[in-house]
Coordinates of C-alpha atoms (C1' of nucleotides) in Angstrom, one line a residue:
Chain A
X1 CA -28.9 -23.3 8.3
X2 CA -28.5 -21.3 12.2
X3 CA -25.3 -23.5 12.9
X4 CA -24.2 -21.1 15.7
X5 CA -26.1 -20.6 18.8
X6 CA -28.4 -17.7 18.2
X7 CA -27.2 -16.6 21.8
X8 CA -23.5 -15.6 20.2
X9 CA -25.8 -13.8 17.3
X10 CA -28.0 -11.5 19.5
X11 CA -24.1 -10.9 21.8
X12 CA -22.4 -10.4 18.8
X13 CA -24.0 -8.2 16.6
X14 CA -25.2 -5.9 19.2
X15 CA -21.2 -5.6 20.8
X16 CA -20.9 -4.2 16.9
X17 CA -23.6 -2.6 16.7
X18 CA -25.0 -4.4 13.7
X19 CA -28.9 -5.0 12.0
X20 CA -29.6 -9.3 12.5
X21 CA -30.8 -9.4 9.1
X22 CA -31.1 -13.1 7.7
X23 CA -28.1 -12.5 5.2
X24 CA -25.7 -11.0 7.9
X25 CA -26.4 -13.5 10.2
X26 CA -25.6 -16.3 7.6
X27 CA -22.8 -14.5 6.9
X28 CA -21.9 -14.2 10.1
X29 CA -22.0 -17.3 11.0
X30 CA -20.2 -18.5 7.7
X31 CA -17.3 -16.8 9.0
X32 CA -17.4 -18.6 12.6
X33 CA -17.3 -22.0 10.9
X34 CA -14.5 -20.7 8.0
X35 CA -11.2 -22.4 9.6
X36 CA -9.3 -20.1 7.3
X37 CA -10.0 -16.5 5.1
X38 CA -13.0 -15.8 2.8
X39 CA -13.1 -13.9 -0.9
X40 CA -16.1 -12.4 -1.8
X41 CA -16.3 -14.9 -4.5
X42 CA -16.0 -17.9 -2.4
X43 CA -18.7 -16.2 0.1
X44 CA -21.1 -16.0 -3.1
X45 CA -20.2 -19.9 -4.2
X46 CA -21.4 -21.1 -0.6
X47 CA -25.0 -19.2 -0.2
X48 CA -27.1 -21.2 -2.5
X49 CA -28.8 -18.8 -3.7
X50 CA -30.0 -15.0 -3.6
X51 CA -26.9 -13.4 -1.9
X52 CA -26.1 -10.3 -4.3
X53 CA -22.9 -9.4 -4.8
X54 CA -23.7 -6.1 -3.7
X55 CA -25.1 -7.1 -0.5
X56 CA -21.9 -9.0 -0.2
X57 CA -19.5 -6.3 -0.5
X58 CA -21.4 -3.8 1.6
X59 CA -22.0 -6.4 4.8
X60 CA -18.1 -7.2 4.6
X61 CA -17.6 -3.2 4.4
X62 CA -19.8 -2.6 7.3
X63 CA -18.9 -6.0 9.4
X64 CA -14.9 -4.4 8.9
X65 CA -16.0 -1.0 9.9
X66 CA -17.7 -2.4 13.1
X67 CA -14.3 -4.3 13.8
X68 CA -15.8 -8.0 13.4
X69 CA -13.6 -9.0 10.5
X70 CA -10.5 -7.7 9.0
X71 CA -8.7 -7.6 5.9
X72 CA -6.3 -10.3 5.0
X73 CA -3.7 -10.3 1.6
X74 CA -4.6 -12.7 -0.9
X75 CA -2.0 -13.3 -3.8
X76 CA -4.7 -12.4 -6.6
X77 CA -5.5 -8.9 -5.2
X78 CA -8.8 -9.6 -3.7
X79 CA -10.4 -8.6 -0.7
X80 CA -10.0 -11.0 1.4
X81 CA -11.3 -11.0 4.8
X82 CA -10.9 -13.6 8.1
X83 CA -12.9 -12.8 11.8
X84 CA -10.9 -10.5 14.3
X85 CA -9.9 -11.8 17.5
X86 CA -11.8 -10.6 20.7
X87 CA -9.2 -7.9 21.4
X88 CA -10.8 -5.9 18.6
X89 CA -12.2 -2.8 18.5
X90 CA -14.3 -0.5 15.3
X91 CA -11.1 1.9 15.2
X92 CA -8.3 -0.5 16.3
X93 CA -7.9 -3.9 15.1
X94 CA -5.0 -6.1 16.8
X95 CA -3.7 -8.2 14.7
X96 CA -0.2 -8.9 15.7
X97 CA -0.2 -12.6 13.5
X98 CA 1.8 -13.2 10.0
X99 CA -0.4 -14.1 6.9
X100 CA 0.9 -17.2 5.5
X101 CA -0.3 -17.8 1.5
X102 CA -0.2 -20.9 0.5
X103 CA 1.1 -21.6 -3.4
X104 CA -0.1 -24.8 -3.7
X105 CA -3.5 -24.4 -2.6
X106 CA -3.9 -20.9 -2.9
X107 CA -5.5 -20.2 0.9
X108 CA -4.6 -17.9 3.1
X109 CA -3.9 -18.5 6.7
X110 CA -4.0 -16.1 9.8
X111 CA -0.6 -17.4 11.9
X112 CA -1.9 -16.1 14.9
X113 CA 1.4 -17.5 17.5
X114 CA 3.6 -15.6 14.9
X115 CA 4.1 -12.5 16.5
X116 CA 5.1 -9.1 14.8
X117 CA 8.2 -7.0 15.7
X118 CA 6.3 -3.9 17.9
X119 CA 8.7 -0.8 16.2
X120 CA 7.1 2.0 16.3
X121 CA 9.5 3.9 14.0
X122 CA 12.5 3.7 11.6
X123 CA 14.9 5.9 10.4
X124 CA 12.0 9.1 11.1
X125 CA 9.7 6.9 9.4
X126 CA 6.6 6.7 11.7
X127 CA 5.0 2.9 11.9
X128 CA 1.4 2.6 12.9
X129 CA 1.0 -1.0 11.6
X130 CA 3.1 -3.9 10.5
X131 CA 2.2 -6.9 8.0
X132 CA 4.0 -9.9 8.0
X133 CA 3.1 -11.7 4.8
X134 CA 4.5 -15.4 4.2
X135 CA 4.0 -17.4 1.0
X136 CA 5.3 -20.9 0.7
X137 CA 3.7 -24.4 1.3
X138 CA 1.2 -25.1 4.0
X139 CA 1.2 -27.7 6.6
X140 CA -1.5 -29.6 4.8
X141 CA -0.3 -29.3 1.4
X142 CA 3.0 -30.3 2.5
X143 CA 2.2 -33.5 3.0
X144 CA 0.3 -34.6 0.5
Chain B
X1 CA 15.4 12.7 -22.7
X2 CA 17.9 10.0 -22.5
X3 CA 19.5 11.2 -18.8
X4 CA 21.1 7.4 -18.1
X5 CA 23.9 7.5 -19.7
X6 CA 24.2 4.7 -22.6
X7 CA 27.1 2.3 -21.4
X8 CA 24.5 2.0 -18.1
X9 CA 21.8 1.2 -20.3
X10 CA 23.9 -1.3 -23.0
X11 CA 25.4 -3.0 -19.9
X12 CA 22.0 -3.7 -18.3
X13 CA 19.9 -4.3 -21.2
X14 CA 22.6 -6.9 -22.0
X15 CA 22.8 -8.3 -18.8
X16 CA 19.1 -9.3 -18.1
X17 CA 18.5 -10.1 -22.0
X18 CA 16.3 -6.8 -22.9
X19 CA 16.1 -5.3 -26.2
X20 CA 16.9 -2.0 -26.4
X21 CA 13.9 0.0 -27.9
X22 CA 13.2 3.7 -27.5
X23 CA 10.2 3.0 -24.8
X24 CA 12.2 0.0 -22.6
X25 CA 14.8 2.3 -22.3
X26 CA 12.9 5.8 -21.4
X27 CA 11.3 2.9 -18.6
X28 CA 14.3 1.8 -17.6
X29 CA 15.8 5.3 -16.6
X30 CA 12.2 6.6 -15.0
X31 CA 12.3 3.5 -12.8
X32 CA 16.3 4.8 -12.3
X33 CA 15.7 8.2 -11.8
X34 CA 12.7 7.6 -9.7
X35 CA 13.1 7.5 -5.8
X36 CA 10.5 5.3 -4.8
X37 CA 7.7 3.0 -6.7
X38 CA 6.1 3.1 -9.8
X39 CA 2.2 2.1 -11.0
X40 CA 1.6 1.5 -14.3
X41 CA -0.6 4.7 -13.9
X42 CA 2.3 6.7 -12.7
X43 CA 4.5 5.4 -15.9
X44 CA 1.7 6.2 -18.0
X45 CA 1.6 9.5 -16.7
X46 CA 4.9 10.2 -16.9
X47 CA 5.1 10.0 -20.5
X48 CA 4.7 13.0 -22.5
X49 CA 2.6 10.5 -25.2
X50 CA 2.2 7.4 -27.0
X51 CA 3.1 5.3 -24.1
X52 CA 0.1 2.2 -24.6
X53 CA -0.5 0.8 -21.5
X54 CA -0.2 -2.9 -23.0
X55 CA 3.1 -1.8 -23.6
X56 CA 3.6 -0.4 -20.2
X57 CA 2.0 -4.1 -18.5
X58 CA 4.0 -6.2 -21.2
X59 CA 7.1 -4.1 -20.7
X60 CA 6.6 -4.0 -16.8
X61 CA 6.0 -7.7 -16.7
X62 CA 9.2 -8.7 -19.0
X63 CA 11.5 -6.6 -16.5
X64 CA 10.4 -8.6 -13.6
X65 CA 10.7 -11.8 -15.2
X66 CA 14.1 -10.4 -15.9
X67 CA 15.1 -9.9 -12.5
X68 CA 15.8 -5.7 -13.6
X69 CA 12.5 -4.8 -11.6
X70 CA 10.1 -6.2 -8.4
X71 CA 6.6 -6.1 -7.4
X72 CA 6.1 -4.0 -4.5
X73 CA 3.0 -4.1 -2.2
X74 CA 0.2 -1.0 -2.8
X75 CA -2.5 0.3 -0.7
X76 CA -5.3 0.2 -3.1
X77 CA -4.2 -3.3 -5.1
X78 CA -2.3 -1.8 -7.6
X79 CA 0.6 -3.5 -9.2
X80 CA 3.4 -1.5 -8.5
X81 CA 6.6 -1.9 -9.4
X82 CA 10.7 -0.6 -7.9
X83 CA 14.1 -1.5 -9.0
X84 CA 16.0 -4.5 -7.9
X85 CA 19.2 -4.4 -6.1
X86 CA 22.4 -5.8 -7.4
X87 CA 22.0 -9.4 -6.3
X88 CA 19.1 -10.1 -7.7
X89 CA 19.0 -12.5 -10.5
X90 CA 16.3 -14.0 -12.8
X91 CA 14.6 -16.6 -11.0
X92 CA 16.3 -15.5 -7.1
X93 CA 15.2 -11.8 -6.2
X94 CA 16.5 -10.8 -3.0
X95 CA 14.6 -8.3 -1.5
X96 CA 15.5 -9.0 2.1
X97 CA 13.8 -5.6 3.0
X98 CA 10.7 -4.2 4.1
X99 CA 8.2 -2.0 2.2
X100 CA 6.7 1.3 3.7
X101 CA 3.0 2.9 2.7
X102 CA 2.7 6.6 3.9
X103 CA -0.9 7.2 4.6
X104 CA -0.2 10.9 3.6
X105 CA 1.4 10.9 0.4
X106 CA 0.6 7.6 -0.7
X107 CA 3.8 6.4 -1.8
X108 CA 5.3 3.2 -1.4
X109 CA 9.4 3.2 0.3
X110 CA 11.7 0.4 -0.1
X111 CA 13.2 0.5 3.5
X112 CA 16.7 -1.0 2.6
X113 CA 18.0 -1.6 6.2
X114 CA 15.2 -3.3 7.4
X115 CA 15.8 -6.7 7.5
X116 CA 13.6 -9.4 7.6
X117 CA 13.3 -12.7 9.8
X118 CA 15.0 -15.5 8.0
X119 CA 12.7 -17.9 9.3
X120 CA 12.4 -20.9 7.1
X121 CA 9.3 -22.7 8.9
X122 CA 6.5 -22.1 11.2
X123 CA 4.4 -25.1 12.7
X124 CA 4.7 -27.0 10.1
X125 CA 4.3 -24.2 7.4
X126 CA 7.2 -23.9 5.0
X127 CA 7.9 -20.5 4.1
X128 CA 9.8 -19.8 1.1
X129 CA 9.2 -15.5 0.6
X130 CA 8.3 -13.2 3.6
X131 CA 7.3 -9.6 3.4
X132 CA 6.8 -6.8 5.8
X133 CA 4.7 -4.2 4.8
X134 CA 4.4 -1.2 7.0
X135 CA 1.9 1.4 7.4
X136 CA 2.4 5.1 9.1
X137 CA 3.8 8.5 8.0
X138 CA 6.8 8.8 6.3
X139 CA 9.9 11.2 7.0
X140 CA 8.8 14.1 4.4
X141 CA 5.0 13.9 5.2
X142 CA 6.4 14.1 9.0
X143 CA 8.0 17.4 9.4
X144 CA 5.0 19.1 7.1
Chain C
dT1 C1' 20.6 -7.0 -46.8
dA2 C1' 17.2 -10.4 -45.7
dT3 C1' 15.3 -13.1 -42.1
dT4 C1' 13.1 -14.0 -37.7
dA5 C1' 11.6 -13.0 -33.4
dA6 C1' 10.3 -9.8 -30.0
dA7 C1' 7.9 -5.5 -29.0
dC8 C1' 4.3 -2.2 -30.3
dG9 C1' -0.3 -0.3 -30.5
dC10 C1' -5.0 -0.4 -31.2
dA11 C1' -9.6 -2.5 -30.1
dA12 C1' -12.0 -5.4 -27.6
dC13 C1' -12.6 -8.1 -23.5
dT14 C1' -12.6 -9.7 -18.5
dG15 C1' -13.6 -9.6 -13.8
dA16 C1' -13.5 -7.4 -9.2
dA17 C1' -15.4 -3.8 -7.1
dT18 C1' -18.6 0.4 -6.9
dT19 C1' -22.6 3.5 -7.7
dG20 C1' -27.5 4.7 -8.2
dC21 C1' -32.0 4.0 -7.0
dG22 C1' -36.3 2.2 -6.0
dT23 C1' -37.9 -1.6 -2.8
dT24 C1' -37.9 -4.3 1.5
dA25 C1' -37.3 -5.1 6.2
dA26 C1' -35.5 -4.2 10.9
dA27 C1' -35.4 -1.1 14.7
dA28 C1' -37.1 3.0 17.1
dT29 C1' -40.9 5.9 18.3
dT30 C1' -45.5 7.0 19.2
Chain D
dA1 C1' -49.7 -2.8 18.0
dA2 C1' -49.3 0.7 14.4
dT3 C1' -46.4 4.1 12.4
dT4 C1' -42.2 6.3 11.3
dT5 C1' -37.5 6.1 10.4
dT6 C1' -33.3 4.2 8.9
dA7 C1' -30.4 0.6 7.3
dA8 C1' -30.0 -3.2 4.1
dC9 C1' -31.4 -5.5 -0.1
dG10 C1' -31.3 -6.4 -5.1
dC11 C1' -31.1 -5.3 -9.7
dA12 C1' -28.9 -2.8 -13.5
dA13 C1' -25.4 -0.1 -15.0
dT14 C1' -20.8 1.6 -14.5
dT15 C1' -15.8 2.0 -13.4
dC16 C1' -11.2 0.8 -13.8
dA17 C1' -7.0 -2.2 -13.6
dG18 C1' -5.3 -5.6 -16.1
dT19 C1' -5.4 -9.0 -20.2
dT20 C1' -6.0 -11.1 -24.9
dG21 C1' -5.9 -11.1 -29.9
dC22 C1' -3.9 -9.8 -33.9
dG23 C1' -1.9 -7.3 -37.6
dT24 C1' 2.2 -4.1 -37.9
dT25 C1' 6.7 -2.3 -36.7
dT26 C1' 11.4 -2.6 -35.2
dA27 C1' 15.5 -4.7 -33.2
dA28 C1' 18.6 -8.4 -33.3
dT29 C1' 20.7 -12.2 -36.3
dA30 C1' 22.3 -14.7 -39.9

DNA sequence: TATTAAACGCAACTGAATTGCGTTAAAATT
DNA sequence: AATTTTAACGCAATTCAGTTGCGTTTAATA
């Protein structure tokens, strides 16, 4: 099931700081082949078998902590999470991209050429980070 | 408890097609009286007694539909609820502003002169809503 | 005043996410 | 290589926001 080079594994998860357990690295590499975000539910639907909730939610808690993936919105209020980009770090993620949810097919996209405004404060409010969060009809959806 | 005065309360009521009962309107003048936004916790909380929360979702639910109230963004997934402006109508809110978390306090600002990108595409992407949710201190929690 | 339609309120339910805890397995140490 | 240590696993049980069903009440209306 090792789809990505086990090279990228042994790199990756030592940068983070992370155990190479079978389960992470299957998740792991689930995320590297995921073109768009990933539920905890649709995580579960694509392990065939034995991957326990639990073990679910505390591998995407730990894999966020260590700064490999990062929360995305999601229309039904689930966590939601999508792979950082290389720039990332444990305590700072930089993700200056929109979120684009789709209505039709109910995805969430990273927009990562959509770039964020960079204020840093507004009328003596304080801004340490900025969400851009689009809903409307993707480009694949569109034209269908 | 009534604080609104009536004609305010006739005239809106009438205006997004609400019946008047003794809980709708209490709602209507907390969400009036209230600065910022509203959980249905926070509602619930801020009623002496008696207040069901089925009454509190159904209620919250049937002012949105209405156009009276919108769904704001919440740190921990909440639905949370603020007051609409003016122009808003049932099927058309336009909330053309941004939406401010304070990581101190925890409450959720409408940030009324923050206006958003009136982009209507992206590569391809149509977008029909965009939001900008921003994270940081706000101006109270500042000068503590 | 009688009718009818929406809102209420209680109980029960759903489903995502969390907690506890004993067991297993990876990494560190000897 | 064997032992110790520490993190991750997996199962059951729990929490908590939000929803559904349904009989009752109350506001709008005819």
């Amino acid at each position: 099931m090792i789809m990505v080079n086990n090279k990228l594994i042994d790199v990756t998860f030592k940068k983070y700081g992370l155990r190479k357990t079978s389960f992470r690295k299957n998740l792991f590499e689930l995320f590297h082949n995921s073109s768009n975000t990933l539920s905890a539910k649709e995580i579960s639907s694509k392990f065939s078998s034995s991957a326990d909730k639990v073990s679910i939610y505390r591998a995407l808690e730990s894999f966020e902590k260590s700064g490999l993936i990062h929360k995305v919105p999601d229309k039904n209020n689930l966590l939601r999470y999508s792979l950082c980009k290389s720039e990332c770090r444990p305590n700072k993620h930089a993700h200056d991209h929109a979120h684009f949810l789709c209505s039709v097919c109910e995805e969430t996209f990273c927009l990562d050429d959509f770039t964020l405004p960079s204020t840093k404060s507004h009328n003596g409010f304080l801004i340490n980070d900025l969400k851009i969060i689009m809903e409307g009809t993707c480009v694949s959806c569109k034209s269908i």
